[in-house]
Short mmCIF file of N, CA and C and ligand atoms in Angstrom, two decimals:
data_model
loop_
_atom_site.label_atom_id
_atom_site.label_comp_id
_atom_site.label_asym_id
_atom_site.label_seq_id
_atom_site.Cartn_x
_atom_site.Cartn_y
_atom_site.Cartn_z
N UNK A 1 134.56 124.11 92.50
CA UNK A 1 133.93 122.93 91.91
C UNK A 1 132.47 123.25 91.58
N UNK A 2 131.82 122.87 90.29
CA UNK A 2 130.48 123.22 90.32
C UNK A 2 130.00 121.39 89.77
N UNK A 3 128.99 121.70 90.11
CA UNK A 3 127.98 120.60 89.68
C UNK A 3 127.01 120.94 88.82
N UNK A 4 127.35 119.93 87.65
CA UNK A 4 126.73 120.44 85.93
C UNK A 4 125.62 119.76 86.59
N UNK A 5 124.41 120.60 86.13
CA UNK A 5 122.99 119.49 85.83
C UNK A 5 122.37 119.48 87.20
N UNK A 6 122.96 119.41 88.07
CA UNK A 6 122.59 119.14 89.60
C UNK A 6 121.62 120.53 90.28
N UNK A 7 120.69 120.46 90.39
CA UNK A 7 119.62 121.46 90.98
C UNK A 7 119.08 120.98 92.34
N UNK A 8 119.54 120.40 93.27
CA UNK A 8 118.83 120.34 94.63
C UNK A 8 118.81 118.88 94.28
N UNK A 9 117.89 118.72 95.30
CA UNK A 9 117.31 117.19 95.62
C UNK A 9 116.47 116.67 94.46
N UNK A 10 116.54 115.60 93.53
CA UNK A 10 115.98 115.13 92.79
C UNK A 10 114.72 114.70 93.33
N UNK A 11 113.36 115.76 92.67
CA UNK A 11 112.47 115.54 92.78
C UNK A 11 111.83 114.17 92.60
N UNK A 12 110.61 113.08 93.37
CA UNK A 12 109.95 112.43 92.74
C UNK A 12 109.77 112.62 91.27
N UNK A 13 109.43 111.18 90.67
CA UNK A 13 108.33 111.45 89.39
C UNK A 13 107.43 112.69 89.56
N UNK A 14 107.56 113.50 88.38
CA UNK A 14 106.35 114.17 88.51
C UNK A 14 105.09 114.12 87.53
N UNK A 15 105.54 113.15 86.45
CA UNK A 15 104.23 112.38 85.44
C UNK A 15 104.58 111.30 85.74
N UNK A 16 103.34 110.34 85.40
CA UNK A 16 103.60 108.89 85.59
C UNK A 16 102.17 108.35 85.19
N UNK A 17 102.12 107.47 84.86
CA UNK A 17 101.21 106.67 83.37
C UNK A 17 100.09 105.79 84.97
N UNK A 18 99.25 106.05 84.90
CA UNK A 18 98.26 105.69 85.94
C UNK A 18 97.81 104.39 85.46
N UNK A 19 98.35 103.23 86.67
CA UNK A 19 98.12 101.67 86.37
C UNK A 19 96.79 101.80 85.93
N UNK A 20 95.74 102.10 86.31
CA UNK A 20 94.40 101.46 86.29
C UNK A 20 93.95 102.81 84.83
N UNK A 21 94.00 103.34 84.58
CA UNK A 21 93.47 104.37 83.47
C UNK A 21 94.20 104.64 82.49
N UNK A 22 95.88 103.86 82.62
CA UNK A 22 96.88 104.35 81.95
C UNK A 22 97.11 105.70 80.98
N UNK A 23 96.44 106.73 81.94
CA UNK A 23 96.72 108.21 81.54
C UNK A 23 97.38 108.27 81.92
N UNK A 24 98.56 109.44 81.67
CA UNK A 24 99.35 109.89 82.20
C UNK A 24 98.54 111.45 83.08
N UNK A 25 99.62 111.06 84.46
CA UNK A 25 99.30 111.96 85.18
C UNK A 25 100.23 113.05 85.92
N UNK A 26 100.22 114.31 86.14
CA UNK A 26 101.26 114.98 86.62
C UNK A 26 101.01 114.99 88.23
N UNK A 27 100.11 114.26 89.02
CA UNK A 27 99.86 114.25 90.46
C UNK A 27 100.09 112.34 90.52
N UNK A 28 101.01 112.14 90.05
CA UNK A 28 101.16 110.68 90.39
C UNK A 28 100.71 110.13 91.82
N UNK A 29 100.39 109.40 92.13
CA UNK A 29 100.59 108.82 93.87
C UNK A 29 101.10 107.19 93.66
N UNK A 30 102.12 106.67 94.50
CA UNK A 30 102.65 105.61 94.50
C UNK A 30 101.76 104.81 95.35
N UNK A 31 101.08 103.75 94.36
CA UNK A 31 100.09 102.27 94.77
C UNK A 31 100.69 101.56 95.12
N UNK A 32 101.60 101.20 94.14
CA UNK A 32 102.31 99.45 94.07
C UNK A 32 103.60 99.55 94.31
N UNK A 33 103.99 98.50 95.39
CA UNK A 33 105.39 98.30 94.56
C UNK A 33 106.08 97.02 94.27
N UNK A 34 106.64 96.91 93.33
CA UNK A 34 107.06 95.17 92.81
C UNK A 34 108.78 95.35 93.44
N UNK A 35 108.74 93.90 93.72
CA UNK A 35 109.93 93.56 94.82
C UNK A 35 110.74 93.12 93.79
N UNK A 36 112.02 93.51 93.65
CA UNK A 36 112.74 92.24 92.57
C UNK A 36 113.97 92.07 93.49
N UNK A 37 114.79 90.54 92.45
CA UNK A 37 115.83 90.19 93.57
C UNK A 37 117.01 90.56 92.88
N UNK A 38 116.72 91.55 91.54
CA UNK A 38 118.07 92.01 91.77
C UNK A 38 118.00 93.33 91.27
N UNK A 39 117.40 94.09 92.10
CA UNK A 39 117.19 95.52 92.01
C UNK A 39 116.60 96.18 93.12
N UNK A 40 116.43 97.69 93.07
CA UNK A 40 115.42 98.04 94.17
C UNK A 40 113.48 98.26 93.56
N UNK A 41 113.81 97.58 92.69
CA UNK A 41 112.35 97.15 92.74
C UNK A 41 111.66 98.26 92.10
N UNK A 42 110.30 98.28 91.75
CA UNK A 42 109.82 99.52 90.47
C UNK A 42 108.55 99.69 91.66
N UNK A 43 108.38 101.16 91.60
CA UNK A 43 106.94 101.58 91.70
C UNK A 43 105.74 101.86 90.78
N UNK A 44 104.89 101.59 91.26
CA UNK A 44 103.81 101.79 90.21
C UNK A 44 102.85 103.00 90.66
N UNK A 45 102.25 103.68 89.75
CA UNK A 45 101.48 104.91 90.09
C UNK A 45 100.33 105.00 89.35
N UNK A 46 99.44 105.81 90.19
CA UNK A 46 98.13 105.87 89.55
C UNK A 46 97.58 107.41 89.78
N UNK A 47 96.95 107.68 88.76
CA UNK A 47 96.27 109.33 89.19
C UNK A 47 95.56 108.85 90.72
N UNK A 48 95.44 110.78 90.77
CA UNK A 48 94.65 110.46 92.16
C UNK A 48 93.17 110.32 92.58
N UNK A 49 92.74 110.06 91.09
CA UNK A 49 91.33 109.48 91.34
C UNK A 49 91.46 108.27 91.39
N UNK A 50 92.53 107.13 90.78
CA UNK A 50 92.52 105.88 91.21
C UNK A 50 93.10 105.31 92.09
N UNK A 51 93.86 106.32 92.59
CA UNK A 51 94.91 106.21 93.84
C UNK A 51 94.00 105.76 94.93
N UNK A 52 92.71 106.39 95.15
CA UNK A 52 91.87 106.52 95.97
C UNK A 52 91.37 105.15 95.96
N UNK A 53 90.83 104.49 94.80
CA UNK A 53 90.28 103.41 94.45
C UNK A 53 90.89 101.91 94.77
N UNK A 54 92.36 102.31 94.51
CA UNK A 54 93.72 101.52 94.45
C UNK A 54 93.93 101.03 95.90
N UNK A 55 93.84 102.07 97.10
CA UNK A 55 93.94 102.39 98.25
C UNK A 55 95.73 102.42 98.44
N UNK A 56 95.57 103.66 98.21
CA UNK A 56 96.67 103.97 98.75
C UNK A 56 97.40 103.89 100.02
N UNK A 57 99.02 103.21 99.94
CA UNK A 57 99.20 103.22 101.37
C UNK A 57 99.99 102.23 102.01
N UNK A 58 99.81 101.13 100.88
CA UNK A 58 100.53 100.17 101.71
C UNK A 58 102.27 100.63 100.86
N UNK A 59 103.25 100.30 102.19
CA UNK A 59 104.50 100.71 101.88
C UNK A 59 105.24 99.53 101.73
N UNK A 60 106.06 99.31 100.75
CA UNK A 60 106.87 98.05 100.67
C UNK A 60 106.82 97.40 102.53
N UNK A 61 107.20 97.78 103.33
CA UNK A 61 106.76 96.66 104.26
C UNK A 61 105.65 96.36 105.11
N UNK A 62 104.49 96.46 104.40
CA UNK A 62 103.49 96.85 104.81
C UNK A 62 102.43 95.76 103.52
N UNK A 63 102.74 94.56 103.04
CA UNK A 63 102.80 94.15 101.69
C UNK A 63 101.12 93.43 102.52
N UNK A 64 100.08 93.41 101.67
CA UNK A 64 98.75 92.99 101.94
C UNK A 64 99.22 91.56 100.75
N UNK A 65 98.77 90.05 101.18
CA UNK A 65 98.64 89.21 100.14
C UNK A 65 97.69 88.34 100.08
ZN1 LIG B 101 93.72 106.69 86.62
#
């Protein structure tokens, strides 16, 4: 049996459009994340100069409001 396409563990994003600068970045870091009720919900990412800014860290259950 082989597995077409399949290379290991599917990496994270490795670009991703930075909420606050909306560059795209190849060092994404996950800021946000939006809860939905009928999905698992989207992350949001920011380079890691705004990551910093953003404060990185809080984890879906970990929600600051
Ligand atoms: Zn940015």
């Amino acid at each position: 049996m082989t597995r077409e396409g399949i290379a290991g563990p599917e990496p994270a994003v490795s670009v991703a459009l930075c909420i606050k600068c909306h560059k795209l970045t190849d060092a994404p870091v996950a800021v946000r994340w939006i809860e939905s009720d009928s999905g698992p919900g989207a992350t949001l990412y920011a380079c890691p100069e705004h990551a910093v800014q953003l404060g990185a860290g809080p984890t879906p259950g970990d929600v600051i409001r």
